Amino acid sequence: MRKIIFVTGNPHKVIEATGILAPLGIEIVQNNCGYPELQEDGLAAIASFGAKWAANKLNCEVMVDDSGIFIEGLSGFPGPYSAYVAKTLGNERIIKLMERESNRNAVFKCVIGYCRPDEEALVFSGEVKGKIAKSIRGNLGFGYDPIFEVDGVTFGEMGDEEKNRISHRCRALVKFATWLKDGK
Ligand code: IMP
Protein backbone atom coordinates (compact mmCIF):
# COMPACT_ATOMS: atom_id res chain seq x y z
CA MET A 1 0.00 0.00 0.00
CA ARG A 2 1.33 3.47 -0.91
CA LYS A 3 1.84 5.50 2.26
CA ILE A 4 1.34 9.30 2.30
CA ILE A 5 1.99 11.66 5.20
CA PHE A 6 -1.02 13.95 5.72
CA VAL A 7 0.09 17.12 7.51
CA THR A 8 -2.93 18.35 9.44
CA GLY A 9 -4.04 18.94 13.00
CA ASN A 10 -7.62 18.01 12.13
CA PRO A 11 -8.51 14.40 13.06
CA HIS A 12 -11.83 14.61 11.16
CA LYS A 13 -10.00 15.30 7.92
CA VAL A 14 -7.77 12.28 8.59
CA ILE A 15 -10.76 9.99 9.18
CA GLU A 16 -12.48 11.20 6.03
CA ALA A 17 -9.31 10.93 3.90
CA THR A 18 -8.65 7.42 5.22
CA GLY A 19 -12.22 6.36 4.35
CA ILE A 20 -11.77 7.67 0.81
CA LEU A 21 -8.15 6.65 0.09
CA ALA A 22 -7.79 3.27 1.86
CA PRO A 23 -10.14 1.50 -0.62
CA LEU A 24 -7.98 3.02 -3.38
CA GLY A 25 -4.83 1.46 -1.92
CA ILE A 26 -3.38 4.56 -0.23
CA GLU A 27 -2.54 4.60 3.47
CA ILE A 28 -2.71 7.92 5.31
CA VAL A 29 -0.38 8.70 8.20
CA GLN A 30 -1.14 11.90 10.11
CA ASN A 31 1.63 14.33 10.99
CA ASN A 32 0.88 17.22 13.28
CA CYS A 33 3.93 19.38 12.53
CA GLY A 34 1.77 22.19 11.12
CA TYR A 35 2.77 24.72 8.47
CA PRO A 36 2.47 28.49 8.06
CA GLU A 37 -0.98 29.34 6.63
CA LEU A 38 -0.62 32.17 4.13
CA GLN A 39 -3.28 34.87 4.39
CA GLU A 40 -4.11 34.54 0.71
CA ASP A 41 -7.28 34.84 -1.33
CA GLY A 42 -6.93 31.43 -2.91
CA LEU A 43 -7.09 27.98 -1.34
CA ALA A 44 -4.69 26.63 -3.99
CA ALA A 45 -1.95 29.11 -3.05
CA ILE A 46 -2.37 28.28 0.63
CA ALA A 47 -2.30 24.50 0.04
CA SER A 48 0.60 24.73 -2.36
CA PHE A 49 2.75 26.81 0.00
CA GLY A 50 1.88 24.54 2.98
CA ALA A 51 2.70 21.32 1.10
CA LYS A 52 6.05 22.64 -0.11
CA TRP A 53 6.98 23.93 3.32
CA ALA A 54 6.07 20.64 5.06
CA ALA A 55 7.75 18.41 2.42
CA ASN A 56 11.01 20.30 2.91
CA LYS A 57 10.71 20.30 6.68
CA LEU A 58 9.93 16.56 6.97
CA ASN A 59 12.06 15.60 3.97
CA CYS A 60 9.41 13.30 2.53
CA GLU A 61 6.38 13.50 0.24
CA VAL A 62 3.37 15.02 1.98
CA MET A 63 -0.20 16.10 1.38
CA VAL A 64 -2.14 18.93 3.02
CA ASP A 65 -5.81 19.95 2.77
CA ASP A 66 -7.07 23.52 2.65
CA SER A 67 -10.84 23.91 2.56
CA GLY A 68 -13.36 26.70 2.74
CA ILE A 69 -17.02 27.53 2.38
CA PHE A 70 -18.03 30.24 -0.11
CA ILE A 71 -21.48 31.76 0.48
CA GLU A 72 -22.97 33.31 -2.66
CA GLY A 73 -25.27 35.78 -0.88
CA LEU A 74 -22.26 37.06 1.11
CA SER A 75 -20.08 37.54 -2.00
CA GLY A 76 -18.06 34.40 -1.33
CA PHE A 77 -17.42 35.10 2.36
CA PRO A 78 -15.77 33.50 4.34
CA GLY A 79 -13.92 31.55 1.60
CA PRO A 80 -10.21 31.21 2.40
CA TYR A 81 -10.85 32.84 5.78
CA SER A 82 -13.20 30.03 6.85
CA ALA A 83 -11.02 28.84 9.74
CA TYR A 84 -10.78 32.34 11.23
CA VAL A 85 -14.51 32.96 10.82
CA ALA A 86 -15.38 29.58 12.38
CA LYS A 87 -13.34 30.61 15.42
CA THR A 88 -14.62 34.18 15.67
CA LEU A 89 -18.25 34.03 14.45
CA GLY A 90 -19.18 30.37 14.44
CA ASN A 91 -22.18 28.66 12.89
CA GLU A 92 -24.88 30.39 14.93
CA ARG A 93 -23.78 33.87 13.91
CA ILE A 94 -23.43 32.86 10.29
CA ILE A 95 -27.06 31.65 10.35
CA LYS A 96 -27.96 35.03 11.87
CA LEU A 97 -26.03 36.91 9.17
CA MET A 98 -28.04 34.96 6.59
CA GLU A 99 -31.41 35.67 8.24
CA ARG A 100 -32.72 38.06 5.56
CA GLU A 101 -30.73 36.60 2.69
CA SER A 102 -32.82 34.91 -0.02
CA ASN A 103 -29.79 33.55 -1.92
CA ARG A 104 -28.57 30.74 0.34
CA ASN A 105 -26.39 29.04 -2.28
CA ALA A 106 -22.92 28.06 -1.10
CA VAL A 107 -19.99 26.05 -2.40
CA PHE A 108 -17.66 23.99 -0.25
CA LYS A 109 -14.19 23.77 -1.79
CA CYS A 110 -11.23 21.58 -0.93
CA VAL A 111 -7.72 21.79 -2.31
CA ILE A 112 -5.26 18.98 -1.68
CA GLY A 113 -1.65 20.12 -1.95
CA TYR A 114 0.99 17.47 -2.61
CA CYS A 115 4.75 17.95 -2.66
CA ARG A 116 8.06 16.09 -2.61
CA PRO A 117 11.18 17.67 -1.07
CA ASP A 118 12.88 20.21 -3.34
CA GLU A 119 10.07 20.05 -5.90
CA GLU A 120 7.13 22.30 -6.72
CA ALA A 121 3.75 21.44 -5.20
CA LEU A 122 0.79 20.10 -7.15
CA VAL A 123 -2.83 20.83 -6.28
CA PHE A 124 -6.04 18.84 -6.75
CA SER A 125 -9.37 20.61 -6.25
CA GLY A 126 -12.88 19.46 -5.52
CA GLU A 127 -16.11 21.26 -4.77
CA VAL A 128 -19.72 20.56 -3.88
CA LYS A 129 -22.63 22.95 -4.32
CA GLY A 130 -25.22 23.27 -1.59
CA LYS A 131 -27.11 25.76 0.56
CA ILE A 132 -26.77 27.36 3.96
CA ALA A 133 -29.38 25.75 6.20
CA LYS A 134 -31.91 27.94 8.05
CA SER A 135 -30.81 26.43 11.37
CA ILE A 136 -28.03 24.25 12.74
CA ARG A 137 -28.94 20.60 12.08
CA GLY A 138 -27.09 17.40 12.91
CA ASN A 139 -24.24 16.64 15.24
CA LEU A 140 -22.07 14.50 12.99
CA GLY A 141 -18.96 15.71 11.20
CA PHE A 142 -17.21 18.95 12.14
CA GLY A 143 -16.89 22.67 11.42
CA TYR A 144 -19.55 23.97 9.04
CA ASP A 145 -21.12 20.52 8.50
CA PRO A 146 -24.31 21.30 10.49
CA ILE A 147 -25.11 24.40 8.40
CA PHE A 148 -24.21 23.15 4.90
CA GLU A 149 -26.92 21.15 3.18
CA VAL A 150 -27.04 19.21 -0.06
CA ASP A 151 -30.48 18.19 -1.32
CA GLY A 152 -32.02 19.23 1.98
CA VAL A 153 -29.71 17.18 4.23
CA THR A 154 -26.85 18.83 6.13
CA PHE A 155 -23.40 17.22 6.25
CA GLY A 156 -23.97 17.20 10.02
CA GLU A 157 -26.91 14.87 9.50
CA MET A 158 -24.92 12.51 7.24
CA GLY A 159 -22.55 9.83 8.38
CA ASP A 160 -19.00 9.88 7.01
CA GLU A 161 -19.90 7.33 4.36
CA GLU A 162 -22.66 9.47 2.88
CA LYS A 163 -20.62 12.69 3.12
CA ASN A 164 -17.62 10.95 1.53
CA ARG A 165 -19.68 10.01 -1.53
CA ILE A 166 -20.37 13.63 -2.48
CA SER A 167 -18.04 15.90 -0.56
CA HIS A 168 -15.58 18.50 -1.83
CA ARG A 169 -12.83 16.53 -0.05
CA CYS A 170 -13.78 13.27 -1.76
CA ARG A 171 -13.75 14.93 -5.18
CA ALA A 172 -10.28 16.42 -4.61
CA LEU A 173 -8.88 13.20 -3.10
CA VAL A 174 -10.15 11.00 -5.92
CA LYS A 175 -8.34 13.27 -8.42
CA PHE A 176 -5.19 13.01 -6.29
CA ALA A 177 -5.48 9.20 -6.02
CA THR A 178 -6.01 8.88 -9.77
CA TRP A 179 -2.87 10.92 -10.42
CA LEU A 180 -0.87 8.78 -7.92
CA LYS A 181 -2.19 5.55 -9.51
CA ASP A 182 -1.00 6.72 -12.91
CA GLY A 183 2.43 5.85 -11.62
CA LYS A 184 3.55 9.16 -10.15
P1 IMP B 1 -9.05 24.46 7.00
O1 IMP B 1 -8.95 23.76 5.71
O2 IMP B 1 -8.68 23.56 8.13
O3 IMP B 1 -8.34 25.79 7.01
O4 IMP B 1 -10.59 24.72 7.21
C1 IMP B 1 -11.21 25.96 7.19
C2 IMP B 1 -12.45 25.90 8.03
O5 IMP B 1 -13.42 25.13 7.36
C3 IMP B 1 -12.25 25.26 9.41
O6 IMP B 1 -13.04 25.97 10.32
C4 IMP B 1 -12.76 23.86 9.25
O7 IMP B 1 -13.34 23.35 10.43
C5 IMP B 1 -13.84 24.05 8.17
N1 IMP B 1 -13.92 22.86 7.33
C6 IMP B 1 -12.98 22.34 6.52
N2 IMP B 1 -13.45 21.25 5.91
C7 IMP B 1 -14.72 21.08 6.34
C8 IMP B 1 -15.71 20.11 6.08
O8 IMP B 1 -15.54 19.14 5.35
N3 IMP B 1 -16.88 20.29 6.73
C9 IMP B 1 -17.12 21.33 7.57
N4 IMP B 1 -16.24 22.25 7.86
C10 IMP B 1 -15.02 22.12 7.25
XYZ file of C-alpha atoms and ligand atoms in Angstrom:
207
model
C 0.000 0.000 0.000
C 1.334 3.471 -0.908
C 1.837 5.501 2.262
C 1.343 9.297 2.296
C 1.989 11.658 5.195
C -1.018 13.947 5.719
C 0.089 17.120 7.505
C -2.927 18.349 9.441
C -4.036 18.945 12.999
C -7.620 18.006 12.126
C -8.508 14.403 13.065
C -11.832 14.609 11.160
C -10.000 15.301 7.916
C -7.766 12.279 8.588
C -10.756 9.987 9.183
C -12.482 11.197 6.025
C -9.314 10.932 3.898
C -8.655 7.424 5.218
C -12.221 6.357 4.354
C -11.769 7.675 0.811
C -8.151 6.653 0.091
C -7.791 3.271 1.857
C -10.136 1.498 -0.619
C -7.975 3.021 -3.380
C -4.827 1.457 -1.917
C -3.384 4.558 -0.232
C -2.542 4.601 3.471
C -2.715 7.916 5.308
C -0.382 8.703 8.197
C -1.137 11.899 10.108
C 1.625 14.325 10.989
C 0.879 17.217 13.279
C 3.929 19.378 12.530
C 1.767 22.189 11.122
C 2.768 24.724 8.472
C 2.465 28.488 8.056
C -0.983 29.337 6.633
C -0.620 32.174 4.135
C -3.278 34.873 4.388
C -4.111 34.545 0.706
C -7.282 34.844 -1.326
C -6.931 31.427 -2.914
C -7.087 27.976 -1.341
C -4.693 26.634 -3.994
C -1.947 29.106 -3.054
C -2.368 28.276 0.631
C -2.295 24.496 0.038
C 0.605 24.727 -2.359
C 2.747 26.805 0.004
C 1.880 24.535 2.976
C 2.701 21.317 1.102
C 6.051 22.643 -0.115
C 6.982 23.932 3.322
C 6.070 20.637 5.055
C 7.750 18.414 2.418
C 11.013 20.302 2.908
C 10.706 20.304 6.685
C 9.933 16.563 6.972
C 12.064 15.597 3.971
C 9.407 13.303 2.525
C 6.382 13.498 0.238
C 3.373 15.024 1.983
C -0.199 16.098 1.384
C -2.136 18.933 3.018
C -5.806 19.954 2.770
C -7.067 23.521 2.654
C -10.835 23.907 2.563
C -13.362 26.703 2.741
C -17.024 27.531 2.384
C -18.033 30.239 -0.114
C -21.482 31.761 0.484
C -22.969 33.309 -2.662
C -25.265 35.784 -0.878
C -22.259 37.060 1.110
C -20.079 37.542 -2.003
C -18.062 34.398 -1.328
C -17.419 35.103 2.365
C -15.771 33.500 4.340
C -13.921 31.547 1.596
C -10.215 31.207 2.401
C -10.852 32.837 5.778
C -13.199 30.031 6.851
C -11.022 28.840 9.739
C -10.781 32.341 11.229
C -14.514 32.961 10.818
C -15.384 29.584 12.375
C -13.343 30.607 15.421
C -14.619 34.182 15.669
C -18.249 34.033 14.449
C -19.179 30.368 14.445
C -22.182 28.659 12.894
C -24.880 30.389 14.933
C -23.778 33.873 13.914
C -23.429 32.857 10.288
C -27.061 31.647 10.354
C -27.963 35.033 11.875
C -26.031 36.911 9.171
C -28.039 34.965 6.588
C -31.412 35.670 8.243
C -32.723 38.057 5.565
C -30.732 36.598 2.687
C -32.818 34.913 -0.018
C -29.793 33.554 -1.918
C -28.565 30.743 0.344
C -26.390 29.040 -2.284
C -22.923 28.055 -1.102
C -19.992 26.051 -2.402
C -17.659 23.995 -0.248
C -14.194 23.767 -1.786
C -11.229 21.584 -0.931
C -7.717 21.786 -2.314
C -5.255 18.981 -1.684
C -1.645 20.118 -1.951
C 0.994 17.472 -2.612
C 4.754 17.948 -2.661
C 8.060 16.090 -2.608
C 11.175 17.667 -1.072
C 12.879 20.211 -3.344
C 10.072 20.049 -5.895
C 7.127 22.297 -6.717
C 3.747 21.435 -5.195
C 0.789 20.097 -7.152
C -2.834 20.834 -6.278
C -6.038 18.836 -6.750
C -9.375 20.613 -6.249
C -12.883 19.464 -5.519
C -16.106 21.263 -4.766
C -19.718 20.564 -3.880
C -22.627 22.946 -4.324
C -25.222 23.270 -1.589
C -27.114 25.755 0.559
C -26.765 27.357 3.965
C -29.385 25.750 6.203
C -31.909 27.942 8.049
C -30.807 26.434 11.366
C -28.028 24.247 12.741
C -28.944 20.597 12.079
C -27.094 17.402 12.913
C -24.241 16.638 15.245
C -22.070 14.504 12.986
C -18.956 15.708 11.203
C -17.207 18.949 12.144
C -16.886 22.667 11.421
C -19.547 23.967 9.036
C -21.117 20.521 8.501
C -24.311 21.295 10.491
C -25.113 24.400 8.400
C -24.210 23.155 4.900
C -26.916 21.150 3.177
C -27.035 19.212 -0.059
C -30.479 18.189 -1.319
C -32.017 19.230 1.984
C -29.711 17.176 4.233
C -26.845 18.834 6.132
C -23.398 17.221 6.254
C -23.966 17.204 10.019
C -26.909 14.871 9.499
C -24.924 12.515 7.244
C -22.548 9.827 8.383
C -18.998 9.884 7.009
C -19.900 7.333 4.362
C -22.657 9.473 2.879
C -20.620 12.686 3.119
C -17.621 10.952 1.529
C -19.676 10.013 -1.526
C -20.374 13.630 -2.480
C -18.036 15.898 -0.564
C -15.578 18.503 -1.835
C -12.835 16.526 -0.045
C -13.777 13.265 -1.757
C -13.750 14.928 -5.181
C -10.280 16.422 -4.608
C -8.882 13.203 -3.097
C -10.146 11.003 -5.923
C -8.343 13.275 -8.422
C -5.185 13.009 -6.290
C -5.484 9.202 -6.018
C -6.013 8.878 -9.774
C -2.868 10.921 -10.417
C -0.874 8.779 -7.919
C -2.187 5.552 -9.506
C -1.001 6.715 -12.907
C 2.432 5.845 -11.615
C 3.549 9.163 -10.150
P -9.051 24.465 7.002
O -8.949 23.756 5.705
O -8.680 23.556 8.133
O -8.344 25.792 7.007
O -10.593 24.718 7.210
C -11.206 25.965 7.186
C -12.450 25.903 8.027
O -13.419 25.128 7.363
C -12.247 25.262 9.413
O -13.042 25.972 10.323
C -12.760 23.858 9.247
O -13.337 23.353 10.428
C -13.838 24.050 8.173
N -13.923 22.863 7.327
C -12.980 22.338 6.520
N -13.450 21.248 5.914
C -14.715 21.080 6.339
C -15.709 20.114 6.083
O -15.537 19.143 5.345
N -16.879 20.287 6.727
C -17.117 21.327 7.568
N -16.236 22.252 7.863
C -15.023 22.121 7.250
